[in-house]
Amino acid sequence: LTSLWSTHSLREEVARFLTYYCKAPARLDPENVVVLNGCCSVFSTLAMVLCDPGEAFLTPTPFYGGFAFSSHLYSKVELILVHLDTAHPRLFQLTVDKLEQALLEATLTGKKVRGLILINPQNPLGDVYSRDSLKEYLEFAKRYSLHVIIDEIYMLSVFDESITFHSILSMESLPDPNRTHVIWGTSKDFGISGFRFGVLYTQNKKVASAVSSFGYLHGVSGIAQYKLYRLLRDREWIDRVYLPTYRSRLQRAHRYITTKLKALGISFLNRGSGLYVWINLKVYLDPCTFEEERLLHRRFLDNKLILSRGKTYMCKEPGWFRVVFADKPLRLKQAMHRFYQVLETQKLELRVKQPESAQCE
Amino acid sequence: LTSLWSTHSLREEVARFLTYYCKAPARLDPENVVVLNGCCSVFSTLAMVLCDPGEAFLTPTPFYGGFAFSSHLYSKVELILVHLDTAHPRLFQLTVDKLEQALLEATLTGKKVRGLILINPQNPLGDVYSRDSLKEYLEFAKRYSLHVIIDEIYMLSVFDESITFHSILSMESLPDPNRTHVIWGTSKDFGISGFRFGVLYTQNKKVASAVSSFGYLHGVSGIAQYKLYRLLRDREWIDRVYLPTYRSRLQRAHRYITTKLKALGISFLNRGSGLYVWINLKVYLDPCTFEEERLLHRRFLDNKLILSRGKTYMCKEPGWFRVVFADKPLRLKQAMHRFYQVLETQKLELRVKQPESAQCE
């Protein structure tokens, strides 16, 4: 079925592409590539293949909500949230201690934990894991025979030149190659989510074969396959034209947005990857609850601004929002104007509500 | 989500298209249209939505194998086969008696039957149900509160002008509109299965909404959506150029193949719809078993001929094959030559094997 729903040439091209951009130490094998209609389909089928209903994945949060939604549609896998918080010296830092603790607690309550989900570069935080951190997470997973599903869909969207992205496909050797599964797609790095295209790379032949049998229901349109094949092989254009333009535009937009945020006194994570910044609007919530977060989100919407709120990412603390900045300068300017106005109105209401009270710290 | 994964314009165009080609008594409502990446995805999500695991659908056989495969990937719906056979005056005739009996037997063994699957025009038989038969099947389903999933994917592929296809969407009133769900797609009638496009039409708003939420994992590629939108609205070309050409080519190919079959003394169903004929090769099997059927199928493959065998369609009796004839005259000629040669070899072997024995009747 693999060959039926994903032409061999496309999988070969994907293998070549990932070998180059992930800096793989050896040529990646097209036989380890499965292509489906989007990364959520890859995640959903992986969950079907790796878990029986009720089994669980460890999931550091805040965490991309699309996977949470996908995990319930078909597979009934449970997500055990590993809540990162602002207490740690580095905000929302993922540590092995946190993972150990979450695994222990889950096991004590009788949960069967099958895997760990990582997103690198992280969505919504923008964190790019160091090689050492990555190794620690993978070693942790190996100790407990956990599968690792790592989503590298923003791998080409690291725009801060001082930051190096390390794909796990760049490692000389993986701690547990048969339990390590990489997801990538063109939706973010090439801005074509409408194509519906997602890739699984795994050395586990059984997993690759099982996932590709789901290709029957998650095939990629032939005309999209052909266009993707043509896109991915045009490395000269990608290297010389596309990526430099893409990254410099992201840099510029990020600089514009963060300068504005600083001027407004709004704190945010300054991470240098992804199409978004994770900002802290706690001081605008009183009381600082998810209900107030929802109302502020509603107010943004009413003023024609789409921000995603922390709750969507299963964030533990209310008050965080994700701002996407990948847009044209003029529209960003307009957006930041609306943003400012919404917050001004919000401030006024806060003053009326409780003139002397303290908001969230 | 409906609007996210299926542009409103495409659903409007589909509603207009089906209103016209299904001869609907009133304009069909775009809100009742859900589009997904292929009819198997529509079937699979319908099964998820209508059934709990282990619940069952009645399924007259022989029956399109793709749905059987789809039914197990995610939904775990059980198919209760209603075996049509050659004992009835009209070969493989579907009757309400057969349905009643199958339902009774299933219920007695504790099965919870939730629906009935129909394919019209039928695959692989090529039967086109009369309006009266259709009504009987629908009334039967209503009596037992069964959902009806009716796949009309070959609706424009009726090439015998003496036969009239009746879509259930043409009925003045459906016996049980909230439990009647129609599937259609462009894969067969327009020969573009690579597009991955399937349609659900249902008046049941809850079912439409639940199925469309699965669109998150079964979305149609944007570029395919746009091309489909352009195709479906070009009714003048479809009516004046495409359909007359398509049907006259099918007629010609069907005439060629059936003439050859007659000359070879091979019996077949002469039905006038679909891209295939259902042929009887029992006399070439000795003993007449599914194992021998498999070996003959293998022999066709070894001689570069793809026929589908009855077992794939869950046919009760061994020895039936489906021959697709929708191909160019020269290739058909070559194919029939190979077909003849395979059967000659098979005959020789039969004689060697058991010079005097009787084969299947």
Tab-separated table of C-alpha atoms in Angstrom, chain B residues 88-361:
chain	number	residue	atom	x	y	z
B	88	HIS	CA	-32.390	-17.267	-7.404
B	89	PRO	CA	-34.012	-16.914	-10.847
B	90	ARG	CA	-32.043	-13.697	-11.387
B	91	LEU	CA	-28.395	-14.324	-10.473
B	92	PHE	CA	-27.278	-12.582	-7.282
B	93	GLN	CA	-30.659	-10.903	-6.842
B	94	LEU	CA	-30.987	-8.868	-3.639
B	95	THR	CA	-34.379	-9.407	-2.018
B	96	VAL	CA	-35.963	-8.148	1.173
B	97	ASP	CA	-36.452	-11.770	2.240
B	98	LYS	CA	-32.696	-12.253	2.200
B	99	LEU	CA	-32.231	-9.090	4.245
B	100	GLU	CA	-34.929	-10.088	6.749
B	101	GLN	CA	-33.367	-13.493	7.190
B	102	ALA	CA	-29.835	-12.143	7.667
B	103	LEU	CA	-31.062	-9.571	10.171
B	104	LEU	CA	-32.989	-12.203	12.117
B	105	GLU	CA	-30.007	-14.546	12.263
B	106	ALA	CA	-27.678	-11.754	13.337
B	107	THR	CA	-30.066	-10.599	16.044
B	108	LEU	CA	-30.469	-14.144	17.340
B	109	THR	CA	-26.705	-14.425	17.784
B	110	GLY	CA	-26.748	-11.219	19.820
B	111	LYS	CA	-25.436	-8.833	17.173
B	112	LYS	CA	-26.499	-5.222	17.270
B	113	VAL	CA	-27.189	-4.331	13.631
B	114	ARG	CA	-27.054	-0.586	12.986
B	115	GLY	CA	-27.320	-0.289	9.251
B	116	LEU	CA	-27.475	-1.605	5.724
B	117	ILE	CA	-24.880	-0.904	3.045
B	118	LEU	CA	-26.020	-0.667	-0.561
B	119	ILE	CA	-24.008	0.046	-3.691
B	120	ASN	CA	-25.974	1.304	-6.687
B	121	PRO	CA	-24.926	0.775	-9.466
B	122	GLN	CA	-23.571	-2.323	-7.794
B	123	ASN	CA	-19.868	-3.183	-7.673
B	124	PRO	CA	-18.922	-5.854	-8.848
B	125	LEU	CA	-22.272	-7.029	-10.269
B	126	GLY	CA	-23.191	-3.956	-12.280
B	127	ASP	CA	-26.823	-4.190	-11.134
B	128	VAL	CA	-28.818	-0.972	-11.264
B	129	TYR	CA	-31.667	-1.114	-8.769
B	130	SER	CA	-35.173	-0.284	-9.938
B	131	ARG	CA	-37.047	2.434	-8.119
B	132	ASP	CA	-39.353	-0.195	-6.617
B	133	SER	CA	-36.504	-2.365	-5.361
B	134	LEU	CA	-34.807	0.655	-3.829
B	135	LYS	CA	-38.010	1.611	-2.044
B	136	GLU	CA	-38.372	-1.909	-0.691
B	137	TYR	CA	-34.830	-1.911	0.678
B	138	LEU	CA	-35.344	1.494	2.275
B	139	GLU	CA	-38.695	0.470	3.762
B	140	PHE	CA	-37.088	-2.656	5.177
B	141	ALA	CA	-34.390	-0.525	6.817
B	142	LYS	CA	-36.984	1.840	8.223
B	143	ARG	CA	-38.971	-1.027	9.786
B	144	TYR	CA	-35.936	-1.946	11.863
B	145	SER	CA	-34.562	1.584	12.397
B	146	LEU	CA	-31.471	0.739	10.381
B	147	HIS	CA	-29.290	3.392	8.823
B	148	VAL	CA	-28.810	3.035	5.068
B	149	ILE	CA	-25.444	3.924	3.579
B	150	ILE	CA	-25.827	3.957	-0.175
B	151	ASP	CA	-22.798	4.308	-2.390
B	152	GLU	CA	-23.698	5.803	-5.778
B	153	ILE	CA	-20.126	6.274	-6.968
B	154	TYR	CA	-20.873	4.753	-10.410
B	155	MET	CA	-23.994	6.837	-10.967
B	156	LEU	CA	-22.761	8.455	-14.199
B	157	SER	CA	-21.239	5.207	-15.460
B	158	VAL	CA	-24.477	3.629	-16.728
B	159	PHE	CA	-23.669	3.152	-20.401
B	160	ASP	CA	-26.655	1.065	-21.536
B	161	GLU	CA	-29.207	3.607	-22.703
B	162	SER	CA	-32.126	1.294	-21.983
B	163	ILE	CA	-31.317	1.382	-18.265
B	164	THR	CA	-32.344	4.259	-16.018
B	165	PHE	CA	-30.383	4.896	-12.861
B	166	HIS	CA	-32.427	6.124	-9.902
B	167	SER	CA	-30.510	7.976	-7.253
B	168	ILE	CA	-32.226	7.874	-3.899
B	169	LEU	CA	-31.784	11.639	-3.985
B	170	SER	CA	-34.356	11.634	-6.810
B	171	MET	CA	-37.115	10.293	-4.563
B	172	GLU	CA	-39.960	12.620	-3.695
B	173	SER	CA	-39.671	11.521	-0.097
B	174	LEU	CA	-37.310	9.158	1.661
B	175	PRO	CA	-38.834	6.614	4.055
B	176	ASP	CA	-36.349	7.561	6.797
B	177	PRO	CA	-34.381	10.649	5.735
B	178	ASN	CA	-32.501	10.979	9.023
B	179	ARG	CA	-31.067	7.500	8.597
B	180	THR	CA	-30.272	7.692	4.873
B	181	HIS	CA	-26.739	8.659	3.838
B	182	VAL	CA	-25.470	8.885	0.267
B	183	ILE	CA	-21.843	8.537	-0.817
B	184	TRP	CA	-20.536	9.800	-4.138
B	185	GLY	CA	-17.148	10.756	-5.538
B	186	THR	CA	-15.334	11.586	-8.748
B	187	SER	CA	-12.932	8.610	-8.693
B	188	LYS	CA	-14.962	6.386	-11.011
B	189	ASP	CA	-17.290	8.636	-13.012
B	190	PHE	CA	-14.400	10.955	-13.856
B	191	GLY	CA	-11.537	8.471	-13.592
B	192	ILE	CA	-9.554	10.551	-11.106
B	193	SER	CA	-9.166	8.352	-8.042
B	194	GLY	CA	-5.754	9.954	-7.451
B	195	PHE	CA	-7.486	13.211	-6.517
B	196	ARG	CA	-8.748	11.641	-3.272
B	197	PHE	CA	-12.259	13.079	-3.184
B	198	GLY	CA	-15.434	11.683	-1.657
B	199	VAL	CA	-18.776	13.204	-0.762
B	200	LEU	CA	-21.361	12.478	1.902
B	201	TYR	CA	-24.902	13.766	1.470
B	202	THR	CA	-27.121	13.404	4.509
B	203	GLN	CA	-30.070	15.319	5.905
B	204	ASN	CA	-29.020	14.243	9.381
B	205	LYS	CA	-27.286	17.347	10.731
B	206	LYS	CA	-25.685	15.512	13.641
B	207	VAL	CA	-24.171	12.892	11.359
B	208	ALA	CA	-22.963	15.539	8.885
B	209	SER	CA	-21.358	17.503	11.686
B	210	ALA	CA	-19.725	14.468	13.304
B	211	VAL	CA	-18.354	13.188	9.991
B	212	SER	CA	-17.030	16.597	9.043
B	213	SER	CA	-15.117	16.846	12.318
B	214	PHE	CA	-13.071	13.927	10.993
B	215	GLY	CA	-12.186	16.199	8.077
B	216	TYR	CA	-9.313	17.277	10.285
B	217	LEU	CA	-7.631	13.981	9.371
B	218	HIS	CA	-9.238	13.450	5.960
B	219	GLY	CA	-9.051	16.867	4.320
B	220	VAL	CA	-8.905	17.315	0.559
B	221	SER	CA	-5.808	19.038	-0.790
B	222	GLY	CA	-6.560	22.681	-1.593
B	223	ILE	CA	-5.281	22.432	-5.154
B	224	ALA	CA	-7.455	19.353	-5.720
B	225	GLN	CA	-10.438	21.220	-4.245
B	226	TYR	CA	-9.997	24.059	-6.673
B	227	LYS	CA	-9.681	21.772	-9.691
B	228	LEU	CA	-12.751	19.799	-8.600
B	229	TYR	CA	-14.713	22.993	-8.154
B	230	ARG	CA	-13.809	23.998	-11.709
B	231	LEU	CA	-14.620	20.548	-13.064
B	232	LEU	CA	-18.017	20.120	-11.423
B	233	ARG	CA	-19.307	23.517	-12.491
B	234	ASP	CA	-18.442	22.980	-16.160
B	235	ARG	CA	-21.736	21.273	-16.833
B	236	GLU	CA	-21.841	22.144	-20.500
B	237	TRP	CA	-18.580	20.304	-21.132
B	238	ILE	CA	-19.660	17.396	-18.945
B	239	ASP	CA	-23.015	17.075	-20.716
B	240	ARG	CA	-21.957	17.743	-24.284
B	241	VAL	CA	-18.445	16.373	-24.437
B	242	TYR	CA	-17.423	14.303	-21.484
B	243	LEU	CA	-20.390	12.049	-20.726
B	244	PRO	CA	-21.285	11.159	-24.347
B	245	THR	CA	-17.636	10.289	-25.043
B	246	TYR	CA	-17.231	8.407	-21.782
B	247	ARG	CA	-20.374	6.345	-22.249
B	248	SER	CA	-19.849	5.536	-25.901
B	249	ARG	CA	-16.323	4.345	-25.092
B	250	LEU	CA	-17.664	2.199	-22.264
B	251	GLN	CA	-20.332	0.787	-24.612
B	252	ARG	CA	-17.774	-0.059	-27.259
B	253	ALA	CA	-15.369	-1.659	-24.804
B	254	HIS	CA	-18.169	-3.594	-23.132
B	255	ARG	CA	-19.406	-4.855	-26.508
B	256	TYR	CA	-15.901	-5.942	-27.465
B	257	ILE	CA	-15.257	-7.791	-24.209
B	258	THR	CA	-18.645	-9.478	-24.009
B	259	THR	CA	-18.432	-10.607	-27.638
B	260	LYS	CA	-15.090	-12.224	-26.843
B	261	LEU	CA	-16.473	-13.807	-23.676
B	262	LYS	CA	-19.408	-15.251	-25.603
B	263	ALA	CA	-17.051	-16.666	-28.209
B	264	LEU	CA	-15.102	-18.345	-25.398
B	265	GLY	CA	-18.317	-19.740	-23.951
B	266	ILE	CA	-17.836	-17.870	-20.686
B	267	SER	CA	-20.976	-16.795	-18.884
B	268	PHE	CA	-21.191	-13.338	-17.361
B	269	LEU	CA	-23.703	-10.834	-15.992
B	270	ASN	CA	-24.833	-8.467	-18.718
B	271	ARG	CA	-25.838	-5.387	-16.769
B	272	GLY	CA	-24.906	-2.205	-18.630
B	273	SER	CA	-23.283	-0.175	-15.870
B	274	GLY	CA	-19.885	0.180	-14.239
B	275	LEU	CA	-16.441	-0.358	-15.684
B	276	TYR	CA	-16.434	-4.142	-15.287
B	277	VAL	CA	-18.196	-7.428	-15.981
B	278	TRP	CA	-18.686	-10.185	-13.454
B	279	ILE	CA	-17.714	-13.447	-15.098
B	280	ASN	CA	-18.048	-17.097	-14.191
B	281	LEU	CA	-14.870	-19.190	-14.526
B	282	LYS	CA	-16.044	-22.154	-12.452
B	283	VAL	CA	-15.506	-24.614	-15.272
B	284	TYR	CA	-11.821	-23.774	-15.137
B	285	LEU	CA	-11.484	-24.755	-11.479
B	286	ASP	CA	-11.071	-28.330	-10.344
B	287	PRO	CA	-11.853	-28.744	-7.562
B	288	CYS	CA	-14.025	-25.645	-7.492
B	289	THR	CA	-12.533	-24.023	-4.379
B	290	PHE	CA	-11.300	-20.606	-3.324
B	291	GLU	CA	-7.789	-22.038	-3.304
B	292	GLU	CA	-8.094	-22.936	-6.995
B	293	GLU	CA	-9.627	-19.503	-7.608
B	294	ARG	CA	-6.549	-17.966	-5.977
B	295	LEU	CA	-4.234	-20.021	-8.161
B	296	LEU	CA	-6.035	-18.998	-11.335
B	297	HIS	CA	-5.869	-15.365	-10.178
B	298	ARG	CA	-2.134	-15.849	-9.659
B	299	ARG	CA	-1.824	-17.292	-13.145
B	300	PHE	CA	-3.545	-14.226	-14.620
B	301	LEU	CA	-1.126	-11.994	-12.693
B	302	ASP	CA	1.876	-13.971	-13.898
B	303	ASN	CA	0.642	-13.271	-17.408
B	304	LYS	CA	0.290	-9.553	-16.698
B	305	LEU	CA	-3.455	-9.499	-16.341
B	306	ILE	CA	-5.142	-7.968	-13.313
B	307	LEU	CA	-8.546	-9.470	-12.629
B	308	SER	CA	-10.164	-9.281	-9.206
B	309	ARG	CA	-11.359	-12.554	-7.793
B	310	GLY	CA	-14.678	-13.272	-6.105
B	311	LYS	CA	-13.121	-13.903	-2.699
B	312	THR	CA	-12.044	-10.247	-2.569
B	313	TYR	CA	-15.726	-9.338	-2.850
B	314	MET	CA	-16.685	-11.873	-0.182
B	315	CYS	CA	-18.583	-13.862	-2.795
B	316	LYS	CA	-20.062	-17.035	-1.355
B	317	GLU	CA	-19.259	-19.249	-4.346
B	318	PRO	CA	-15.756	-19.707	-5.738
B	319	GLY	CA	-15.086	-19.173	-9.428
B	320	TRP	CA	-16.276	-15.615	-10.081
B	321	PHE	CA	-13.983	-12.876	-11.348
B	322	ARG	CA	-14.376	-9.182	-12.113
B	323	VAL	CA	-12.977	-7.996	-15.441
B	324	VAL	CA	-12.427	-4.261	-15.867
B	325	PHE	CA	-12.902	-3.217	-19.489
B	326	ALA	CA	-12.425	0.562	-19.244
B	327	ASP	CA	-9.307	0.695	-21.374
B	328	LYS	CA	-8.127	1.516	-24.895
B	329	PRO	CA	-9.160	-0.862	-27.740
B	330	LEU	CA	-5.608	-1.974	-28.480
B	331	ARG	CA	-4.849	-2.791	-24.865
B	332	LEU	CA	-8.162	-4.629	-24.544
B	333	LYS	CA	-7.271	-6.720	-27.562
B	334	GLN	CA	-3.899	-7.575	-26.063
B	335	ALA	CA	-5.522	-8.309	-22.701
B	336	MET	CA	-8.112	-10.645	-24.224
B	337	HIS	CA	-5.356	-12.452	-26.051
B	338	ARG	CA	-3.524	-13.066	-22.779
B	339	PHE	CA	-6.821	-14.011	-21.128
B	340	TYR	CA	-7.451	-16.609	-23.833
B	341	GLN	CA	-3.941	-18.018	-23.449
B	342	VAL	CA	-4.202	-18.334	-19.683
B	343	LEU	CA	-7.499	-20.177	-19.990
B	344	GLU	CA	-6.097	-22.498	-22.661
B	345	THR	CA	-3.179	-23.417	-20.380
B	346	GLN	CA	-5.592	-23.843	-17.507
B	347	LYS	CA	-7.768	-26.160	-19.619
B	348	LEU	CA	-4.782	-28.297	-20.571
B	349	GLU	CA	-3.806	-28.683	-16.938
B	350	LEU	CA	-7.341	-29.582	-15.983
B	351	ARG	CA	-7.310	-32.384	-18.552
B	352	VAL	CA	-3.995	-33.690	-17.252
B	353	LYS	CA	-5.217	-33.497	-13.668
B	354	GLN	CA	-8.515	-35.306	-13.922
B	355	PRO	CA	-9.392	-36.391	-17.425
B	356	GLU	CA	-12.880	-37.603	-16.527
B	357	SER	CA	-13.989	-35.669	-13.465
B	358	ALA	CA	-16.790	-33.150	-13.439
B	359	GLN	CA	-15.936	-29.589	-12.528
B	360	CYS	CA	-18.236	-27.145	-10.750
B	361	GLU	CA	-21.679	-26.982	-12.217
